[in-house]
Amino acid sequence: MLQFCRRLVSKGLKATLAITTFISNTTQPMFDSAVQLDMISDGYDEGGFEQAGDTQAYVAGLGAVGSKTLAELIKRHEISGHPVDCVIYDAFLPWALDVAKQHGMAGAAFFTQTCAVNYIYHHVHHGLLALPVPSFPVSIPGLPLLELEDMPSYIYMHGSYPAYFEMVLSQFSNVEKADYVVVNTFYKLEEKTNTNELITTSSKPKPSFSGPASSPVEWHKDPFGDWKML
């Protein structure tokens, strides 16, 4: 997400990256004069994930407290004279789109996992791929025939991490309300993947390709002058 913020700044836009209070208090983010940092809370400011105790509790706290503190962040920026125009959120956090809409602003879903993986999860979410998968190979339009070992881990080991799996599928819970959808893709490897199906209504704009969000070349080459890749 930081890399994506830097790309936006390189196009002349202002970008603020929201991190949790716990991360802000326990790390030393590299100073970046172009990308501002601001805080939201996941409900576990003292201990982060470890304080929550388990994944389900953490995800619940992040959704409940994160929604409230994101709304407060938006209000702070409005009062400061630098209002937020658009909330770009990791699709794993669909509640961020609800907050954006409550404040009358645009929302952009950023699918940070590779497009083909999300395309498979999309089929699961909409009941187009039954779990556990009854037989192999699996045929999904736009993808080669898939064996069990080709599947994302939450399908390959179905039932192993239910809280994370629920979070993965929640990416599609309200994506049709997003004003923009950004897809992370190695396009030449995934050009036949039907990314338009990630949006469930034809009235919305087609997904924008932003990938790969970080490539091996970019990790070693600084395309923004003095900035250093993390």
PDB file of C-alpha atoms in Angstrom:
ATOM      1  CA  MET A   1       0.000   0.000   0.000  1.00  0.00           C
ATOM      2  CA  LEU A   2       2.913   2.348   0.696  1.00  0.00           C
ATOM      3  CA  GLN A   3       4.287   1.692  -2.772  1.00  0.00           C
ATOM      4  CA  PHE A   4       0.875   2.480  -4.246  1.00  0.00           C
ATOM      5  CA  CYS A   5       0.767   5.751  -2.277  1.00  0.00           C
ATOM      6  CA  ARG A   6       4.130   6.701  -3.725  1.00  0.00           C
ATOM      7  CA  ARG A   7       2.858   6.042  -7.222  1.00  0.00           C
ATOM      8  CA  LEU A   8      -0.091   8.348  -6.591  1.00  0.00           C
ATOM      9  CA  VAL A   9       2.221  11.066  -5.291  1.00  0.00           C
ATOM     10  CA  SER A  10       4.392  10.709  -8.388  1.00  0.00           C
ATOM     11  CA  LYS A  11       1.292  11.666 -10.406  1.00  0.00           C
ATOM     12  CA  GLY A  12       0.844  14.896  -8.459  1.00  0.00           C
ATOM     13  CA  LEU A  13      -1.693  13.687  -5.888  1.00  0.00           C
ATOM     14  CA  LYS A  14      -1.533  13.945  -2.107  1.00  0.00           C
ATOM     15  CA  ALA A  15      -1.606  10.641  -0.248  1.00  0.00           C
ATOM     16  CA  THR A  16      -1.951   9.740   3.423  1.00  0.00           C
ATOM     17  CA  LEU A  17      -1.300   6.186   4.571  1.00  0.00           C
ATOM     18  CA  ALA A  18      -3.321   5.073   7.610  1.00  0.00           C
ATOM     19  CA  ILE A  19      -1.540   2.674   9.966  1.00  0.00           C
ATOM     20  CA  THR A  20      -2.645   1.341  13.337  1.00  0.00           C
ATOM     21  CA  THR A  21      -1.688   3.067  16.556  1.00  0.00           C
ATOM     22  CA  PHE A  22       0.101  -0.090  17.703  1.00  0.00           C
ATOM     23  CA  ILE A  23       2.280  -0.186  14.583  1.00  0.00           C
ATOM     24  CA  SER A  24       3.042   3.509  14.952  1.00  0.00           C
ATOM     25  CA  ASN A  25       4.084   3.040  18.589  1.00  0.00           C
ATOM     26  CA  THR A  26       6.197  -0.069  18.095  1.00  0.00           C
ATOM     27  CA  THR A  27       8.027   0.594  14.841  1.00  0.00           C
ATOM     28  CA  GLN A  28      10.001   3.419  13.348  1.00  0.00           C
ATOM     29  CA  PRO A  29       8.456   4.040   9.928  1.00  0.00           C
ATOM     30  CA  MET A  30      10.998   5.481   7.512  1.00  0.00           C
ATOM     31  CA  PHE A  31      10.396   9.197   7.097  1.00  0.00           C
ATOM     32  CA  ASP A  32       8.878   9.950   3.741  1.00  0.00           C
ATOM     33  CA  SER A  33       8.169  13.620   3.080  1.00  0.00           C
ATOM     34  CA  ALA A  34       5.850  12.783   0.193  1.00  0.00           C
ATOM     35  CA  VAL A  35       3.535  10.247   1.844  1.00  0.00           C
ATOM     36  CA  GLN A  36       1.967  11.355   5.121  1.00  0.00           C
ATOM     37  CA  LEU A  37       1.157   8.883   7.876  1.00  0.00           C
ATOM     38  CA  ASP A  38      -1.914   9.001  10.091  1.00  0.00           C
ATOM     39  CA  MET A  39      -3.315   6.599  12.643  1.00  0.00           C
ATOM     40  CA  ILE A  40      -6.425   4.540  13.137  1.00  0.00           C
ATOM     41  CA  SER A  41      -6.976   2.038  15.939  1.00  0.00           C
ATOM     42  CA  ASP A  42      -7.549  -1.689  15.674  1.00  0.00           C
ATOM     43  CA  GLY A  43      -8.829  -1.746  19.250  1.00  0.00           C
ATOM     44  CA  TYR A  44      -5.598  -3.229  20.541  1.00  0.00           C
ATOM     45  CA  ASP A  45      -3.267  -0.254  20.825  1.00  0.00           C
ATOM     46  CA  GLU A  46      -1.069  -1.777  23.525  1.00  0.00           C
ATOM     47  CA  GLY A  47      -0.379  -5.207  22.079  1.00  0.00           C
ATOM     48  CA  GLY A  48      -1.790  -5.447  18.568  1.00  0.00           C
ATOM     49  CA  PHE A  49      -2.641  -8.935  17.358  1.00  0.00           C
ATOM     50  CA  GLU A  50      -1.112 -10.609  20.413  1.00  0.00           C
ATOM     51  CA  GLN A  51      -3.373  -8.572  22.689  1.00  0.00           C
ATOM     52  CA  ALA A  52      -6.439  -9.749  20.782  1.00  0.00           C
ATOM     53  CA  GLY A  53      -5.629 -13.374  21.487  1.00  0.00           C
ATOM     54  CA  ASP A  54      -6.951 -14.869  18.271  1.00  0.00           C
ATOM     55  CA  THR A  55      -7.630 -13.951  14.668  1.00  0.00           C
ATOM     56  CA  GLN A  56     -11.400 -13.726  14.974  1.00  0.00           C
ATOM     57  CA  ALA A  57     -11.192 -11.288  17.882  1.00  0.00           C
ATOM     58  CA  TYR A  58      -8.613  -9.166  16.090  1.00  0.00           C
ATOM     59  CA  VAL A  59     -10.604  -8.949  12.860  1.00  0.00           C
ATOM     60  CA  ALA A  60     -13.737  -8.036  14.832  1.00  0.00           C
ATOM     61  CA  GLY A  61     -11.903  -5.323  16.760  1.00  0.00           C
ATOM     62  CA  LEU A  62     -10.311  -3.938  13.634  1.00  0.00           C
ATOM     63  CA  GLY A  63     -13.701  -3.671  11.960  1.00  0.00           C
ATOM     64  CA  ALA A  64     -15.515  -2.089  14.906  1.00  0.00           C
ATOM     65  CA  VAL A  65     -12.847   0.275  16.229  1.00  0.00           C
ATOM     66  CA  GLY A  66     -11.214   0.790  12.839  1.00  0.00           C
ATOM     67  CA  SER A  67     -14.485   2.086  11.384  1.00  0.00           C
ATOM     68  CA  LYS A  68     -14.889   4.587  14.209  1.00  0.00           C
ATOM     69  CA  THR A  69     -11.323   5.860  14.120  1.00  0.00           C
ATOM     70  CA  LEU A  70     -11.257   6.047  10.310  1.00  0.00           C
ATOM     71  CA  ALA A  71     -14.294   8.318  10.528  1.00  0.00           C
ATOM     72  CA  GLU A  72     -12.404  10.426  13.079  1.00  0.00           C
ATOM     73  CA  LEU A  73      -9.388  10.587  10.754  1.00  0.00           C
ATOM     74  CA  ILE A  74     -11.594  11.834   7.922  1.00  0.00           C
ATOM     75  CA  LYS A  75     -13.065  14.475  10.236  1.00  0.00           C
ATOM     76  CA  ARG A  76      -9.600  15.619  11.355  1.00  0.00           C
ATOM     77  CA  HIS A  77      -8.502  16.154   7.780  1.00  0.00           C
ATOM     78  CA  GLU A  78     -11.695  18.042   7.000  1.00  0.00           C
ATOM     79  CA  ILE A  79     -11.159  20.385   9.943  1.00  0.00           C
ATOM     80  CA  SER A  80      -7.518  20.922   8.975  1.00  0.00           C
ATOM     81  CA  GLY A  81      -8.550  22.242   5.571  1.00  0.00           C
ATOM     82  CA  HIS A  82      -7.215  19.214   3.698  1.00  0.00           C
ATOM     83  CA  PRO A  83     -10.307  17.040   3.261  1.00  0.00           C
ATOM     84  CA  VAL A  84     -10.105  13.479   2.016  1.00  0.00           C
ATOM     85  CA  ASP A  85     -11.466  13.046  -1.507  1.00  0.00           C
ATOM     86  CA  CYS A  86     -11.207   9.280  -1.836  1.00  0.00           C
ATOM     87  CA  VAL A  87     -10.578   6.360   0.512  1.00  0.00           C
ATOM     88  CA  ILE A  88      -8.454   3.671  -1.133  1.00  0.00           C
ATOM     89  CA  TYR A  89      -8.694   0.600   1.031  1.00  0.00           C
ATOM     90  CA  ASP A  90      -7.284  -2.898   1.008  1.00  0.00           C
ATOM     91  CA  ALA A  91     -10.192  -5.068  -0.112  1.00  0.00           C
ATOM     92  CA  PHE A  92      -9.672  -7.190   3.013  1.00  0.00           C
ATOM     93  CA  LEU A  93     -11.226  -4.263   4.935  1.00  0.00           C
ATOM     94  CA  PRO A  94     -14.623  -3.726   3.253  1.00  0.00           C
ATOM     95  CA  TRP A  95     -15.891  -1.698   6.212  1.00  0.00           C
ATOM     96  CA  ALA A  96     -13.643   1.149   5.033  1.00  0.00           C
ATOM     97  CA  LEU A  97     -15.879   1.544   1.980  1.00  0.00           C
ATOM     98  CA  ASP A  98     -18.933   1.862   4.233  1.00  0.00           C
ATOM     99  CA  VAL A  99     -17.197   4.654   6.160  1.00  0.00           C
ATOM    100  CA  ALA A 100     -16.291   6.457   2.934  1.00  0.00           C
ATOM    101  CA  LYS A 101     -19.880   6.305   1.706  1.00  0.00           C
ATOM    102  CA  GLN A 102     -21.218   7.538   5.037  1.00  0.00           C
ATOM    103  CA  HIS A 103     -19.081  10.638   4.527  1.00  0.00           C
ATOM    104  CA  GLY A 104     -20.170  11.142   0.934  1.00  0.00           C
ATOM    105  CA  MET A 105     -16.814  10.431  -0.639  1.00  0.00           C
ATOM    106  CA  ALA A 106     -15.473   8.082  -3.270  1.00  0.00           C
ATOM    107  CA  GLY A 107     -14.183   4.657  -2.331  1.00  0.00           C
ATOM    108  CA  ALA A 108     -11.664   2.525  -4.209  1.00  0.00           C
ATOM    109  CA  ALA A 109     -11.168  -1.174  -3.500  1.00  0.00           C
ATOM    110  CA  PHE A 110      -7.557  -2.271  -3.912  1.00  0.00           C
ATOM    111  CA  PHE A 111      -7.276  -6.032  -4.413  1.00  0.00           C
ATOM    112  CA  THR A 112      -3.711  -6.491  -3.201  1.00  0.00           C
ATOM    113  CA  GLN A 113      -3.501 -10.229  -3.844  1.00  0.00           C
ATOM    114  CA  THR A 114      -2.769 -11.285  -7.388  1.00  0.00           C
ATOM    115  CA  CYS A 115      -5.752 -11.152  -9.710  1.00  0.00           C
ATOM    116  CA  ALA A 116      -5.933 -14.876 -10.476  1.00  0.00           C
ATOM    117  CA  VAL A 117      -6.075 -15.744  -6.764  1.00  0.00           C
ATOM    118  CA  ASN A 118      -8.888 -13.277  -6.151  1.00  0.00           C
ATOM    119  CA  TYR A 119     -10.693 -14.598  -9.203  1.00  0.00           C
ATOM    120  CA  ILE A 120     -10.747 -18.062  -7.618  1.00  0.00           C
ATOM    121  CA  TYR A 121     -11.978 -16.651  -4.300  1.00  0.00           C
ATOM    122  CA  HIS A 122     -14.632 -14.718  -6.222  1.00  0.00           C
ATOM    123  CA  HIS A 123     -15.967 -17.996  -7.581  1.00  0.00           C
ATOM    124  CA  VAL A 124     -16.092 -19.452  -4.072  1.00  0.00           C
ATOM    125  CA  HIS A 125     -17.858 -16.374  -2.670  1.00  0.00           C
ATOM    126  CA  HIS A 126     -20.586 -16.579  -5.300  1.00  0.00           C
ATOM    127  CA  GLY A 127     -21.044 -20.324  -4.989  1.00  0.00           C
ATOM    128  CA  LEU A 128     -19.510 -21.084  -8.371  1.00  0.00           C
ATOM    129  CA  LEU A 129     -16.844 -23.300  -6.816  1.00  0.00           C
ATOM    130  CA  ALA A 130     -17.991 -25.750  -4.154  1.00  0.00           C
ATOM    131  CA  LEU A 131     -15.846 -26.450  -1.100  1.00  0.00           C
ATOM    132  CA  PRO A 132     -14.277 -28.762  -0.397  1.00  0.00           C
ATOM    133  CA  VAL A 133     -13.540 -29.117  -4.089  1.00  0.00           C
ATOM    134  CA  PRO A 134     -15.139 -32.430  -5.131  1.00  0.00           C
ATOM    135  CA  SER A 135     -12.803 -33.339  -7.986  1.00  0.00           C
ATOM    136  CA  PHE A 136      -9.768 -32.209  -9.934  1.00  0.00           C
ATOM    137  CA  PRO A 137      -8.718 -30.700 -12.231  1.00  0.00           C
ATOM    138  CA  VAL A 138     -10.942 -27.651 -11.768  1.00  0.00           C
ATOM    139  CA  SER A 139     -12.012 -25.606 -14.772  1.00  0.00           C
ATOM    140  CA  ILE A 140     -12.480 -21.867 -14.177  1.00  0.00           C
ATOM    141  CA  PRO A 141     -13.023 -19.654 -17.245  1.00  0.00           C
ATOM    142  CA  GLY A 142      -9.919 -17.623 -18.068  1.00  0.00           C
ATOM    143  CA  LEU A 143      -7.568 -19.851 -16.065  1.00  0.00           C
ATOM    144  CA  PRO A 144      -5.721 -23.053 -16.981  1.00  0.00           C
ATOM    145  CA  LEU A 145      -6.970 -26.315 -15.497  1.00  0.00           C
ATOM    146  CA  LEU A 146      -6.125 -26.282 -11.801  1.00  0.00           C
ATOM    147  CA  GLU A 147      -4.978 -29.160  -9.627  1.00  0.00           C
ATOM    148  CA  LEU A 148      -5.279 -29.141  -5.841  1.00  0.00           C
ATOM    149  CA  GLU A 149      -1.736 -27.822  -5.374  1.00  0.00           C
ATOM    150  CA  ASP A 150      -2.502 -24.925  -7.740  1.00  0.00           C
ATOM    151  CA  MET A 151      -5.223 -23.603  -5.455  1.00  0.00           C
ATOM    152  CA  PRO A 152      -4.783 -20.799  -2.890  1.00  0.00           C
ATOM    153  CA  SER A 153      -3.818 -22.172   0.514  1.00  0.00           C
ATOM    154  CA  TYR A 154      -7.209 -21.508   2.137  1.00  0.00           C
ATOM    155  CA  ILE A 155      -8.785 -23.762  -0.500  1.00  0.00           C
ATOM    156  CA  TYR A 156      -5.921 -26.253  -0.653  1.00  0.00           C
ATOM    157  CA  MET A 157      -6.239 -26.682   3.126  1.00  0.00           C
ATOM    158  CA  HIS A 158      -9.935 -25.924   3.419  1.00  0.00           C
ATOM    159  CA  GLY A 159     -11.092 -25.301   6.970  1.00  0.00           C
ATOM    160  CA  SER A 160      -7.621 -24.759   8.396  1.00  0.00           C
ATOM    161  CA  TYR A 161      -7.910 -20.999   9.032  1.00  0.00           C
ATOM    162  CA  PRO A 162     -11.643 -20.147   9.109  1.00  0.00           C
ATOM    163  CA  ALA A 163     -11.267 -16.550  10.336  1.00  0.00           C
ATOM    164  CA  TYR A 164      -8.753 -15.659   7.622  1.00  0.00           C
ATOM    165  CA  PHE A 165     -10.831 -17.465   5.009  1.00  0.00           C
ATOM    166  CA  GLU A 166     -13.902 -15.458   6.005  1.00  0.00           C
ATOM    167  CA  MET A 167     -11.862 -12.264   5.711  1.00  0.00           C
ATOM    168  CA  VAL A 168     -10.651 -13.256   2.237  1.00  0.00           C
ATOM    169  CA  LEU A 169     -14.193 -13.834   1.012  1.00  0.00           C
ATOM    170  CA  SER A 170     -15.422 -10.599   2.619  1.00  0.00           C
ATOM    171  CA  GLN A 171     -13.508  -8.684  -0.061  1.00  0.00           C
ATOM    172  CA  PHE A 172     -16.512  -9.188  -2.331  1.00  0.00           C
ATOM    173  CA  SER A 173     -19.224  -8.368   0.213  1.00  0.00           C
ATOM    174  CA  ASN A 174     -19.813  -4.800  -0.978  1.00  0.00           C
ATOM    175  CA  VAL A 175     -17.378  -4.257  -3.854  1.00  0.00           C
ATOM    176  CA  GLU A 176     -20.243  -3.379  -6.200  1.00  0.00           C
ATOM    177  CA  LYS A 177     -20.619  -0.132  -4.215  1.00  0.00           C
ATOM    178  CA  ALA A 178     -17.023   0.938  -4.895  1.00  0.00           C
ATOM    179  CA  ASP A 179     -16.454   3.807  -7.302  1.00  0.00           C
ATOM    180  CA  TYR A 180     -13.161   2.322  -8.440  1.00  0.00           C
ATOM    181  CA  VAL A 181     -11.565  -1.112  -8.317  1.00  0.00           C
ATOM    182  CA  VAL A 182      -7.793  -1.487  -8.532  1.00  0.00           C
ATOM    183  CA  VAL A 183      -6.414  -4.919  -9.355  1.00  0.00           C
ATOM    184  CA  ASN A 184      -2.881  -6.102  -8.646  1.00  0.00           C
ATOM    185  CA  THR A 185      -1.839  -8.242 -11.591  1.00  0.00           C
ATOM    186  CA  PHE A 186       0.996  -9.567 -13.676  1.00  0.00           C
ATOM    187  CA  TYR A 187      -1.085  -8.722 -16.711  1.00  0.00           C
ATOM    188  CA  LYS A 188       0.859 -10.700 -19.308  1.00  0.00           C
ATOM    189  CA  LEU A 189       0.449 -13.808 -17.151  1.00  0.00           C
ATOM    190  CA  GLU A 190      -3.187 -13.128 -16.321  1.00  0.00           C
ATOM    191  CA  GLU A 191      -4.527 -11.299 -19.364  1.00  0.00           C
ATOM    192  CA  LYS A 192      -7.228 -13.930 -19.943  1.00  0.00           C
ATOM    193  CA  THR A 193      -8.500 -13.763 -16.381  1.00  0.00           C
ATOM    194  CA  ASN A 194     -11.968 -12.220 -16.357  1.00  0.00           C
ATOM    195  CA  THR A 195     -11.242  -9.412 -13.916  1.00  0.00           C
ATOM    196  CA  ASN A 196     -14.542  -7.703 -14.694  1.00  0.00           C
ATOM    197  CA  GLU A 197     -16.287 -10.443 -12.714  1.00  0.00           C
ATOM    198  CA  LEU A 198     -14.645  -9.113  -9.567  1.00  0.00           C
ATOM    199  CA  ILE A 199     -17.381  -6.463  -9.803  1.00  0.00           C
ATOM    200  CA  THR A 200     -20.891  -7.837  -9.751  1.00  0.00           C
ATOM    201  CA  THR A 201     -22.702  -5.011 -11.522  1.00  0.00           C
ATOM    202  CA  SER A 202     -22.201  -3.847 -15.083  1.00  0.00           C
ATOM    203  CA  SER A 203     -22.919  -0.232 -14.134  1.00  0.00           C
ATOM    204  CA  LYS A 204     -19.561   0.136 -12.436  1.00  0.00           C
ATOM    205  CA  PRO A 205     -16.298   1.031 -14.192  1.00  0.00           C
ATOM    206  CA  LYS A 206     -13.984  -1.741 -15.260  1.00  0.00           C
ATOM    207  CA  PRO A 207     -11.140  -2.597 -12.899  1.00  0.00           C
ATOM    208  CA  SER A 208      -7.909  -0.655 -13.248  1.00  0.00           C
ATOM    209  CA  PHE A 209      -4.695  -2.647 -13.419  1.00  0.00           C
ATOM    210  CA  SER A 210      -1.949  -1.543 -11.046  1.00  0.00           C
ATOM    211  CA  GLY A 211       0.383  -4.434 -11.081  1.00  0.00           C
ATOM    212  CA  PRO A 212       2.532  -5.745 -10.096  1.00  0.00           C
ATOM    213  CA  ALA A 213       2.214  -3.431  -7.081  1.00  0.00           C
ATOM    214  CA  SER A 214       5.834  -4.201  -6.293  1.00  0.00           C
ATOM    215  CA  SER A 215       8.149  -6.010  -8.637  1.00  0.00           C
ATOM    216  CA  PRO A 216      11.652  -7.405  -8.067  1.00  0.00           C
ATOM    217  CA  VAL A 217      13.098  -4.591 -10.196  1.00  0.00           C
ATOM    218  CA  GLU A 218      11.395  -1.893  -8.135  1.00  0.00           C
ATOM    219  CA  TRP A 219      12.668  -3.306  -4.887  1.00  0.00           C
ATOM    220  CA  HIS A 220      16.191  -2.609  -6.093  1.00  0.00           C
ATOM    221  CA  LYS A 221      15.606   0.497  -8.145  1.00  0.00           C
ATOM    222  CA  ASP A 222      14.290   3.745  -6.719  1.00  0.00           C
ATOM    223  CA  PRO A 223      12.005   5.345  -9.334  1.00  0.00           C
ATOM    224  CA  PHE A 224      11.268   8.387  -7.159  1.00  0.00           C
ATOM    225  CA  GLY A 225      14.577  10.179  -6.772  1.00  0.00           C
ATOM    226  CA  ASP A 226      15.791  10.028  -3.185  1.00  0.00           C
ATOM    227  CA  TRP A 227      13.167   7.602  -1.931  1.00  0.00           C
ATOM    228  CA  LYS A 228      14.243   4.182  -0.776  1.00  0.00           C
ATOM    229  CA  MET A 229      12.151   1.088  -1.221  1.00  0.00           C
ATOM    230  CA  LEU A 230      11.122  -0.634   2.012  1.00  0.00           C
TER     231      LEU A 230
END
